[in-house]
Coordinates of C-alpha atoms in Angstrom, one line a residue:
M98 CA -0.1 0.1 -0.1
A99 CA 1.7 3.3 -1.1
I100 CA 1.3 6.5 0.9
D101 CA -0.3 9.3 -0.9
P102 CA 2.3 12.3 -0.9
T103 CA -0.5 14.8 -1.6
A104 CA -2.6 14.0 1.2
N105 CA -3.3 15.9 4.3
P106 CA -0.5 14.9 7.0
A107 CA -3.0 13.6 9.3
H108 CA -4.4 11.1 6.6
R109 CA -0.6 10.2 5.5
F110 CA -0.1 9.4 9.5
N111 CA -3.5 7.1 9.2
E112 CA -1.7 5.2 6.2
L113 CA 1.3 4.4 8.2
P114 CA 1.7 0.7 9.9
E115 CA 0.5 0.6 13.5
E116 CA 3.7 -0.1 14.6
T117 CA 5.2 3.0 13.1
Q118 CA 2.3 5.2 14.3
E119 CA 2.9 4.1 17.9
F120 CA 6.4 4.7 17.7
L121 CA 6.0 8.3 16.4
S122 CA 3.2 9.1 18.8
Q123 CA 5.6 8.3 21.7
L124 CA 8.2 10.8 20.6
R125 CA 9.2 13.7 22.6
E126 CA 10.5 17.1 21.2
D127 CA 13.9 16.2 22.3
D128 CA 13.5 12.8 20.8
I129 CA 12.9 14.6 17.2
E130 CA 16.0 16.7 17.7
T131 CA 18.1 13.8 18.6
L132 CA 16.8 12.1 15.4
K133 CA 17.5 15.0 13.3
D134 CA 21.0 15.2 14.7
G135 CA 21.5 11.6 14.0
L136 CA 20.5 11.9 10.4
R137 CA 22.9 14.7 10.0
L138 CA 25.6 12.7 11.5
V139 CA 24.9 9.7 9.3
I140 CA 24.9 11.8 6.3
A141 CA 28.3 13.3 7.3
M142 CA 29.8 10.1 7.9
R143 CA 28.7 9.0 4.3
T144 CA 30.1 11.8 2.9
V145 CA 33.4 11.6 4.6
G146 CA 33.3 7.6 3.8
R147 CA 33.0 8.4 -0.1
F148 CA 35.8 10.8 0.3
M149 CA 38.1 8.7 2.3
K150 CA 37.2 5.8 -0.3
W151 CA 38.5 8.1 -3.3
M152 CA 41.5 9.2 -1.3
I153 CA 42.6 5.5 -0.7
V154 CA 42.1 4.8 -4.4
A155 CA 43.9 7.9 -5.3
L156 CA 46.7 6.7 -3.0
I157 CA 47.0 3.4 -4.3
G158 CA 46.8 4.7 -8.0
T159 CA 49.7 7.4 -7.1
F160 CA 52.0 4.6 -5.6
I161 CA 51.7 2.2 -8.5
G162 CA 52.2 4.8 -11.0
A163 CA 55.3 6.0 -9.1
V164 CA 56.7 2.5 -9.3
M165 CA 56.0 2.2 -12.7
L166 CA 57.6 5.6 -13.6
Y167 CA 60.6 4.4 -11.5
E168 CA 61.0 1.1 -13.3
N169 CA 60.9 2.9 -16.9
I170 CA 63.2 5.3 -15.9
L171 CA 65.8 2.8 -14.9
K172 CA 65.1 0.9 -18.3
V173 CA 66.0 4.1 -19.9
L174 CA 68.9 4.6 -18.1
N175 CA 69.9 1.0 -18.9
W176 CA 69.6 1.7 -22.6
I177 CA 71.5 4.9 -22.5
N178 CA 74.4 3.0 -20.5
Q179 CA 74.3 0.1 -22.9
S180 CA 74.7 2.1 -25.8
R181 CA 77.6 3.8 -24.8

């Protein structure tokens, strides 16, 4: 059963499962503030997590690229020394 997003908030509340209605009706004002803070924290953690994932990928890529560059520089130096 889909909830009608255009319905009056009271009618949307009645469309919720009974367990959800009971949970929401027992919330106090400070509980709602805590939930809002928790949602902001989760969003921030997800953002930092994505950033850290790409930082790790970038560091690994930089390391592999540096190793490849070093090996190829050594090859070029060997070619130059062998031609003399």
